[in-house]
Amino acid sequence: GAVVSQHPSRVICKSGTSVKIECRSLDFQATTMFWYRQFPKQSLMLMATSNEGSKATYEQGVEKDKFLINHASLTLSTLTVTSAHPEDSSFYICSARDPVRGKKPPDQPQHFGDGTRLSIL
Amino acid sequence: AQTVTQSQPEMSVQEAETVTLSCTYDTSESDYYLFWYKQPPSRQMILVIRQEAYKQQNATENRFSVNFQKAAKSFSLKISDSQLGDAAMYFCAYIRNQGGKLIFGQGTELSVKP
């Protein structure tokens, strides 16, 4: 079964509204989660790394005020697209790193959510 | 900076045949991990296979195997006995041993013909 739950799977809203996407780790506590954006037939572009209890680390070119990330608990990270516009329409995917004991971070499994298709009218 | 390159945007294979997807990467690190992910039309990311750079032996998972050439910085994926369910986007990815982020290639869209 899914170990990372992402909700909602699809959202359609009007321009100017804010949209919140949730990413939950179900079977483990994730101190580190990641948020990606993906355009059709293209690769995953990392937007930010979400760290539990601290500020997210954003990739160059990603607007922090536009894409608010909160990682208030060990099992939940949220991405809020503020004042969304049609150009923000995309597929957003989260992932969570499972801190398996005995494994170094790069070797720890990274589980992906099923993604959220965001459409801004 | 590390980069991952997949030079084949699209590939096609006949059912039951074998296909090889190419991936090259650039890094100055000596210790790292490489992955192949599959993304079917459902858009879920599925880990297919992983390779640790310090291991010379090529990883194998059932019908999936890799040809890891560290000196050439090449990491190709071979799919044997291709099945219709193998049709998907395939992404090659890299992460250095010190951690950080997964770096993905551009992807290769694989179609399987019946």
PDB file of C-alpha atoms in Angstrom:
ATOM      1  CA  GLY A   1       0.000   0.000   0.000  1.00  0.00           C
ATOM      2  CA  ALA A   2       0.908   3.644  -0.337  1.00  0.00           C
ATOM      3  CA  VAL A   3       3.341   4.892   2.264  1.00  0.00           C
ATOM      4  CA  VAL A   4       3.011   8.525   1.246  1.00  0.00           C
ATOM      5  CA  SER A   5      -0.421  10.040   0.833  1.00  0.00           C
ATOM      6  CA  GLN A   6      -0.859  13.218  -1.180  1.00  0.00           C
ATOM      7  CA  HIS A   7      -4.126  15.124  -1.177  1.00  0.00           C
ATOM      8  CA  PRO A   8      -5.952  16.318  -3.158  1.00  0.00           C
ATOM      9  CA  SER A   9      -5.224  14.367  -6.316  1.00  0.00           C
ATOM     10  CA  ARG A  10      -6.814  17.013  -8.462  1.00  0.00           C
ATOM     11  CA  VAL A  11      -7.940  20.573  -7.889  1.00  0.00           C
ATOM     12  CA  ILE A  12      -9.469  23.141 -10.174  1.00  0.00           C
ATOM     13  CA  CYS A  13      -9.867  26.682  -8.937  1.00  0.00           C
ATOM     14  CA  LYS A  14     -10.173  30.239 -10.032  1.00  0.00           C
ATOM     15  CA  SER A  15      -7.269  32.574 -10.535  1.00  0.00           C
ATOM     16  CA  GLY A  16      -6.339  34.460  -7.396  1.00  0.00           C
ATOM     17  CA  THR A  17      -7.247  31.765  -4.900  1.00  0.00           C
ATOM     18  CA  SER A  18      -4.787  29.913  -2.689  1.00  0.00           C
ATOM     19  CA  VAL A  19      -4.497  26.159  -2.830  1.00  0.00           C
ATOM     20  CA  LYS A  20      -3.082  23.864  -0.181  1.00  0.00           C
ATOM     21  CA  ILE A  21      -1.646  20.441  -0.979  1.00  0.00           C
ATOM     22  CA  GLU A  22      -0.906  17.956   1.790  1.00  0.00           C
ATOM     23  CA  CYS A  23       1.742  15.267   1.877  1.00  0.00           C
ATOM     24  CA  ARG A  24       1.630  12.677   4.648  1.00  0.00           C
ATOM     25  CA  SER A  25       3.968   9.857   5.479  1.00  0.00           C
ATOM     26  CA  LEU A  26       1.818   6.974   6.678  1.00  0.00           C
ATOM     27  CA  ASP A  27       4.196   4.354   8.046  1.00  0.00           C
ATOM     28  CA  PHE A  28       7.179   6.374   9.128  1.00  0.00           C
ATOM     29  CA  GLN A  29       8.273   9.719  10.461  1.00  0.00           C
ATOM     30  CA  ALA A  30       9.792  11.869   7.775  1.00  0.00           C
ATOM     31  CA  THR A  31      12.113  14.642   8.855  1.00  0.00           C
ATOM     32  CA  THR A  32      12.754  15.456   5.229  1.00  0.00           C
ATOM     33  CA  MET A  33      10.207  15.799   2.466  1.00  0.00           C
ATOM     34  CA  PHE A  34      10.559  17.142  -1.044  1.00  0.00           C
ATOM     35  CA  TRP A  35       8.241  19.031  -3.362  1.00  0.00           C
ATOM     36  CA  TYR A  36       8.507  18.702  -7.127  1.00  0.00           C
ATOM     37  CA  ARG A  37       6.782  20.273 -10.078  1.00  0.00           C
ATOM     38  CA  GLN A  38       6.344  18.426 -13.336  1.00  0.00           C
ATOM     39  CA  PHE A  39       5.167  19.705 -16.700  1.00  0.00           C
ATOM     40  CA  PRO A  40       3.730  17.283 -19.279  1.00  0.00           C
ATOM     41  CA  LYS A  41       6.329  14.942 -20.755  1.00  0.00           C
ATOM     42  CA  GLN A  42       9.066  16.600 -18.733  1.00  0.00           C
ATOM     43  CA  SER A  43      11.180  15.702 -15.763  1.00  0.00           C
ATOM     44  CA  LEU A  44      10.561  16.384 -12.107  1.00  0.00           C
ATOM     45  CA  MET A  45      11.850  19.759 -11.048  1.00  0.00           C
ATOM     46  CA  LEU A  46      12.697  20.059  -7.371  1.00  0.00           C
ATOM     47  CA  MET A  47      11.052  23.104  -5.883  1.00  0.00           C
ATOM     48  CA  ALA A  48      12.081  22.833  -2.260  1.00  0.00           C
ATOM     49  CA  THR A  49      13.243  20.581   0.515  1.00  0.00           C
ATOM     50  CA  SER A  50      10.947  20.580   3.513  1.00  0.00           C
ATOM     51  CA  ASN A  51      12.604  20.055   6.888  1.00  0.00           C
ATOM     52  CA  GLU A  52      10.535  19.275   9.955  1.00  0.00           C
ATOM     53  CA  GLY A  53      10.680  22.080  12.481  1.00  0.00           C
ATOM     54  CA  SER A  54      12.682  24.460  10.332  1.00  0.00           C
ATOM     55  CA  LYS A  55      12.348  26.569   7.244  1.00  0.00           C
ATOM     56  CA  ALA A  56      12.190  24.940   3.853  1.00  0.00           C
ATOM     57  CA  THR A  57      15.141  25.176   1.505  1.00  0.00           C
ATOM     58  CA  TYR A  58      14.035  26.502  -1.854  1.00  0.00           C
ATOM     59  CA  GLU A  59      15.718  25.859  -5.166  1.00  0.00           C
ATOM     60  CA  GLN A  60      16.979  28.774  -7.176  1.00  0.00           C
ATOM     61  CA  GLY A  61      14.228  30.528  -9.070  1.00  0.00           C
ATOM     62  CA  VAL A  62      11.374  29.262  -6.895  1.00  0.00           C
ATOM     63  CA  GLU A  63       9.401  32.048  -5.264  1.00  0.00           C
ATOM     64  CA  LYS A  64       9.224  31.485  -1.525  1.00  0.00           C
ATOM     65  CA  ASP A  65       6.255  33.787  -1.079  1.00  0.00           C
ATOM     66  CA  LYS A  66       4.401  32.083  -3.869  1.00  0.00           C
ATOM     67  CA  PHE A  67       4.953  28.514  -2.765  1.00  0.00           C
ATOM     68  CA  LEU A  68       4.668  28.330   1.006  1.00  0.00           C
ATOM     69  CA  ILE A  69       5.887  25.140   2.608  1.00  0.00           C
ATOM     70  CA  ASN A  70       5.133  24.081   6.139  1.00  0.00           C
ATOM     71  CA  HIS A  71       6.474  20.948   7.798  1.00  0.00           C
ATOM     72  CA  ALA A  72       5.042  21.255  11.271  1.00  0.00           C
ATOM     73  CA  SER A  73       5.016  17.581  12.155  1.00  0.00           C
ATOM     74  CA  LEU A  74       7.058  14.503  11.366  1.00  0.00           C
ATOM     75  CA  THR A  75       4.324  13.111   9.156  1.00  0.00           C
ATOM     76  CA  LEU A  76       2.924  16.129   7.359  1.00  0.00           C
ATOM     77  CA  SER A  77       4.230  18.715   4.953  1.00  0.00           C
ATOM     78  CA  THR A  78       2.010  21.170   3.120  1.00  0.00           C
ATOM     79  CA  LEU A  79       2.538  23.220  -0.005  1.00  0.00           C
ATOM     80  CA  THR A  80       0.360  26.285  -0.418  1.00  0.00           C
ATOM     81  CA  VAL A  81       0.239  27.970  -3.790  1.00  0.00           C
ATOM     82  CA  THR A  82      -0.742  31.513  -2.934  1.00  0.00           C
ATOM     83  CA  SER A  83      -2.750  33.723  -5.273  1.00  0.00           C
ATOM     84  CA  ALA A  84      -2.593  31.051  -7.951  1.00  0.00           C
ATOM     85  CA  HIS A  85      -2.590  32.021 -11.612  1.00  0.00           C
ATOM     86  CA  PRO A  86      -2.949  29.952 -14.788  1.00  0.00           C
ATOM     87  CA  GLU A  87       0.832  29.692 -15.145  1.00  0.00           C
ATOM     88  CA  ASP A  88       0.911  27.825 -11.830  1.00  0.00           C
ATOM     89  CA  SER A  89      -1.115  25.026 -13.376  1.00  0.00           C
ATOM     90  CA  SER A  90       0.999  21.913 -13.227  1.00  0.00           C
ATOM     91  CA  PHE A  91       1.471  18.516 -11.647  1.00  0.00           C
ATOM     92  CA  TYR A  92       2.940  18.695  -8.162  1.00  0.00           C
ATOM     93  CA  ILE A  93       4.528  15.666  -6.486  1.00  0.00           C
ATOM     94  CA  CYS A  94       5.832  15.249  -2.975  1.00  0.00           C
ATOM     95  CA  SER A  95       8.201  12.654  -1.634  1.00  0.00           C
ATOM     96  CA  ALA A  96       9.340  11.684   1.824  1.00  0.00           C
ATOM     97  CA  ARG A  97      12.589  10.135   2.895  1.00  0.00           C
ATOM     98  CA  ASP A  98      12.179   7.119   5.170  1.00  0.00           C
ATOM     99  CA  PRO A  99      14.910   7.374   7.854  1.00  0.00           C
ATOM    100  CA  VAL A 100      15.699   3.685   7.931  1.00  0.00           C
ATOM    101  CA  ARG A 101      18.250   2.904  10.625  1.00  0.00           C
ATOM    102  CA  GLY A 102      21.625   1.797   9.448  1.00  0.00           C
ATOM    103  CA  LYS A 103      21.283   3.468   6.082  1.00  0.00           C
ATOM    104  CA  LYS A 104      22.838   6.715   5.034  1.00  0.00           C
ATOM    105  CA  PRO A 105      20.401   9.425   3.861  1.00  0.00           C
ATOM    106  CA  PRO A 106      21.070   8.923   0.149  1.00  0.00           C
ATOM    107  CA  ASP A 107      20.387   5.221   0.584  1.00  0.00           C
ATOM    108  CA  GLN A 108      17.207   5.698   2.562  1.00  0.00           C
ATOM    109  CA  PRO A 109      14.078   4.979   0.520  1.00  0.00           C
ATOM    110  CA  GLN A 110      12.390   8.003  -0.930  1.00  0.00           C
ATOM    111  CA  HIS A 111       8.672   7.383  -1.294  1.00  0.00           C
ATOM    112  CA  PHE A 112       6.587   9.465  -3.659  1.00  0.00           C
ATOM    113  CA  GLY A 113       3.006  10.607  -3.372  1.00  0.00           C
ATOM    114  CA  ASP A 114       0.615  10.092  -6.258  1.00  0.00           C
ATOM    115  CA  GLY A 115       0.759  13.763  -7.198  1.00  0.00           C
ATOM    116  CA  THR A 116      -1.697  16.628  -7.462  1.00  0.00           C
ATOM    117  CA  ARG A 117      -2.907  17.985 -10.760  1.00  0.00           C
ATOM    118  CA  LEU A 118      -3.532  21.691 -10.259  1.00  0.00           C
ATOM    119  CA  SER A 119      -5.552  23.601 -12.822  1.00  0.00           C
ATOM    120  CA  ILE A 120      -6.057  27.337 -12.442  1.00  0.00           C
ATOM    121  CA  LEU A 121      -8.795  28.857 -14.569  1.00  0.00           C
TER     122      LEU A 121
ATOM    123  CA  ALA B   1      27.246  20.730 -10.393  1.00  0.00           C
ATOM    124  CA  GLN B   2      25.919  17.281 -11.000  1.00  0.00           C
ATOM    125  CA  THR B   3      23.859  16.651 -14.098  1.00  0.00           C
ATOM    126  CA  VAL B   4      21.999  13.674 -15.505  1.00  0.00           C
ATOM    127  CA  THR B   5      21.362  13.299 -19.222  1.00  0.00           C
ATOM    128  CA  GLN B   6      18.983  10.990 -21.022  1.00  0.00           C
ATOM    129  CA  SER B   7      19.506  11.464 -24.718  1.00  0.00           C
ATOM    130  CA  GLN B   8      16.559   9.381 -25.891  1.00  0.00           C
ATOM    131  CA  PRO B   9      13.262  11.264 -25.506  1.00  0.00           C
ATOM    132  CA  GLU B  10      11.332   8.300 -26.888  1.00  0.00           C
ATOM    133  CA  MET B  11      11.981   4.617 -27.373  1.00  0.00           C
ATOM    134  CA  SER B  12       9.867   1.791 -28.712  1.00  0.00           C
ATOM    135  CA  VAL B  13      10.131  -1.956 -28.243  1.00  0.00           C
ATOM    136  CA  GLN B  14       8.199  -4.959 -29.418  1.00  0.00           C
ATOM    137  CA  GLU B  15       6.548  -7.028 -26.720  1.00  0.00           C
ATOM    138  CA  ALA B  16       8.847  -9.795 -25.443  1.00  0.00           C
ATOM    139  CA  GLU B  17      11.918  -8.086 -26.907  1.00  0.00           C
ATOM    140  CA  THR B  18      14.751  -6.340 -25.086  1.00  0.00           C
ATOM    141  CA  VAL B  19      15.345  -2.607 -24.930  1.00  0.00           C
ATOM    142  CA  THR B  20      18.116  -0.490 -23.445  1.00  0.00           C
ATOM    143  CA  LEU B  21      17.616   3.031 -22.142  1.00  0.00           C
ATOM    144  CA  SER B  22      20.654   5.278 -21.924  1.00  0.00           C
ATOM    145  CA  CYS B  23      21.733   7.577 -19.132  1.00  0.00           C
ATOM    146  CA  THR B  24      24.921   9.519 -18.566  1.00  0.00           C
ATOM    147  CA  TYR B  25      25.802  11.738 -15.666  1.00  0.00           C
ATOM    148  CA  ASP B  26      28.433  14.201 -14.666  1.00  0.00           C
ATOM    149  CA  THR B  27      29.893  14.413 -11.182  1.00  0.00           C
ATOM    150  CA  SER B  28      33.172  14.975  -9.436  1.00  0.00           C
ATOM    151  CA  GLU B  29      32.120  12.739  -6.550  1.00  0.00           C
ATOM    152  CA  SER B  30      33.420   9.212  -6.218  1.00  0.00           C
ATOM    153  CA  ASP B  31      30.661   7.839  -4.027  1.00  0.00           C
ATOM    154  CA  TYR B  32      27.029   8.184  -4.993  1.00  0.00           C
ATOM    155  CA  TYR B  33      23.870   6.313  -5.853  1.00  0.00           C
ATOM    156  CA  LEU B  34      22.065   5.944  -9.161  1.00  0.00           C
ATOM    157  CA  PHE B  35      18.450   5.031  -9.723  1.00  0.00           C
ATOM    158  CA  TRP B  36      15.961   4.276 -12.422  1.00  0.00           C
ATOM    159  CA  TYR B  37      12.377   5.326 -11.775  1.00  0.00           C
ATOM    160  CA  LYS B  38       9.318   4.404 -13.784  1.00  0.00           C
ATOM    161  CA  GLN B  39       6.369   6.760 -14.149  1.00  0.00           C
ATOM    162  CA  PRO B  40       3.374   5.099 -15.811  1.00  0.00           C
ATOM    163  CA  PRO B  41       0.377   7.102 -17.081  1.00  0.00           C
ATOM    164  CA  SER B  42      -0.957   7.127 -13.525  1.00  0.00           C
ATOM    165  CA  ARG B  43       1.986   9.479 -12.795  1.00  0.00           C
ATOM    166  CA  GLN B  44       3.083   7.522  -9.722  1.00  0.00           C
ATOM    167  CA  MET B  45       6.855   7.329  -9.352  1.00  0.00           C
ATOM    168  CA  ILE B  46       8.049   3.746  -8.943  1.00  0.00           C
ATOM    169  CA  LEU B  47      11.611   2.785  -8.105  1.00  0.00           C
ATOM    170  CA  VAL B  48      12.821   0.204 -10.602  1.00  0.00           C
ATOM    171  CA  ILE B  49      16.417  -0.361  -9.618  1.00  0.00           C
ATOM    172  CA  ARG B  50      19.285   1.234  -7.700  1.00  0.00           C
ATOM    173  CA  GLN B  51      23.057   1.052  -7.950  1.00  0.00           C
ATOM    174  CA  GLU B  52      25.706   2.031  -5.441  1.00  0.00           C
ATOM    175  CA  ALA B  53      28.708   3.564  -7.146  1.00  0.00           C
ATOM    176  CA  TYR B  54      31.247   1.741  -5.024  1.00  0.00           C
ATOM    177  CA  LYS B  55      29.817  -1.612  -6.081  1.00  0.00           C
ATOM    178  CA  GLN B  56      31.217  -2.866  -9.359  1.00  0.00           C
ATOM    179  CA  GLN B  57      28.575  -5.527  -9.804  1.00  0.00           C
ATOM    180  CA  ASN B  58      25.654  -4.403 -11.921  1.00  0.00           C
ATOM    181  CA  ALA B  59      22.309  -4.379 -10.132  1.00  0.00           C
ATOM    182  CA  THR B  60      19.549  -6.703 -11.306  1.00  0.00           C
ATOM    183  CA  GLU B  61      15.866  -6.847 -10.440  1.00  0.00           C
ATOM    184  CA  ASN B  62      14.041  -9.605 -12.298  1.00  0.00           C
ATOM    185  CA  ARG B  63      13.711  -8.433 -15.929  1.00  0.00           C
ATOM    186  CA  PHE B  64      15.509  -5.157 -15.216  1.00  0.00           C
ATOM    187  CA  SER B  65      19.266  -4.826 -15.149  1.00  0.00           C
ATOM    188  CA  VAL B  66      21.764  -2.034 -15.434  1.00  0.00           C
ATOM    189  CA  ASN B  67      25.074  -1.586 -17.163  1.00  0.00           C
ATOM    190  CA  PHE B  68      27.038   0.676 -14.847  1.00  0.00           C
ATOM    191  CA  GLN B  69      30.235   2.053 -16.339  1.00  0.00           C
ATOM    192  CA  LYS B  70      31.722   4.287 -13.651  1.00  0.00           C
ATOM    193  CA  ALA B  71      34.677   5.557 -15.652  1.00  0.00           C
ATOM    194  CA  ALA B  72      32.423   6.483 -18.536  1.00  0.00           C
ATOM    195  CA  LYS B  73      29.751   7.823 -16.150  1.00  0.00           C
ATOM    196  CA  SER B  74      27.151   5.764 -17.886  1.00  0.00           C
ATOM    197  CA  PHE B  75      24.181   3.975 -16.321  1.00  0.00           C
ATOM    198  CA  SER B  76      21.923   2.266 -18.850  1.00  0.00           C
ATOM    199  CA  LEU B  77      18.806   0.240 -18.084  1.00  0.00           C
ATOM    200  CA  LYS B  78      18.053  -2.985 -19.890  1.00  0.00           C
ATOM    201  CA  ILE B  79      14.523  -4.334 -19.898  1.00  0.00           C
ATOM    202  CA  SER B  80      14.256  -7.944 -21.004  1.00  0.00           C
ATOM    203  CA  ASP B  81      11.113  -9.698 -22.189  1.00  0.00           C
ATOM    204  CA  SER B  82       9.293  -6.372 -22.425  1.00  0.00           C
ATOM    205  CA  GLN B  83       5.682  -6.363 -21.353  1.00  0.00           C
ATOM    206  CA  LEU B  84       2.844  -4.000 -22.165  1.00  0.00           C
ATOM    207  CA  GLY B  85       2.893  -2.831 -18.559  1.00  0.00           C
ATOM    208  CA  ASP B  86       6.449  -1.590 -18.998  1.00  0.00           C
ATOM    209  CA  ALA B  87       5.175   1.302 -21.112  1.00  0.00           C
ATOM    210  CA  ALA B  88       5.959   4.438 -19.136  1.00  0.00           C
ATOM    211  CA  MET B  89       8.314   7.356 -18.699  1.00  0.00           C
ATOM    212  CA  TYR B  90      11.629   6.243 -17.280  1.00  0.00           C
ATOM    213  CA  PHE B  91      13.815   8.618 -15.325  1.00  0.00           C
ATOM    214  CA  CYS B  92      17.438   8.131 -14.412  1.00  0.00           C
ATOM    215  CA  ALA B  93      18.416   9.806 -11.144  1.00  0.00           C
ATOM    216  CA  TYR B  94      21.542  10.546  -9.123  1.00  0.00           C
ATOM    217  CA  ILE B  95      22.230  11.409  -5.507  1.00  0.00           C
ATOM    218  CA  ARG B  96      25.618  11.931  -3.949  1.00  0.00           C
ATOM    219  CA  ASN B  97      26.663   9.964  -0.879  1.00  0.00           C
ATOM    220  CA  GLN B  98      26.698  13.054   1.300  1.00  0.00           C
ATOM    221  CA  GLY B  99      22.993  13.372   0.750  1.00  0.00           C
ATOM    222  CA  GLY B 100      21.043  16.229  -0.665  1.00  0.00           C
ATOM    223  CA  LYS B 101      18.621  16.018  -3.483  1.00  0.00           C
ATOM    224  CA  LEU B 102      17.809  13.543  -6.198  1.00  0.00           C
ATOM    225  CA  ILE B 103      18.798  14.858  -9.596  1.00  0.00           C
ATOM    226  CA  PHE B 104      16.653  13.543 -12.421  1.00  0.00           C
ATOM    227  CA  GLY B 105      17.329  13.166 -16.105  1.00  0.00           C
ATOM    228  CA  GLN B 106      14.936  14.454 -18.727  1.00  0.00           C
ATOM    229  CA  GLY B 107      13.184  11.127 -19.066  1.00  0.00           C
ATOM    230  CA  THR B 108      12.634   8.571 -21.810  1.00  0.00           C
ATOM    231  CA  GLU B 109       9.146   7.646 -22.893  1.00  0.00           C
ATOM    232  CA  LEU B 110       8.999   3.944 -23.606  1.00  0.00           C
ATOM    233  CA  SER B 111       6.216   2.459 -25.686  1.00  0.00           C
ATOM    234  CA  VAL B 112       5.680  -1.284 -26.001  1.00  0.00           C
ATOM    235  CA  LYS B 113       4.107  -2.616 -29.163  1.00  0.00           C
ATOM    236  CA  PRO B 114       1.961  -5.768 -28.960  1.00  0.00           C
TER     237      PRO B 114
END
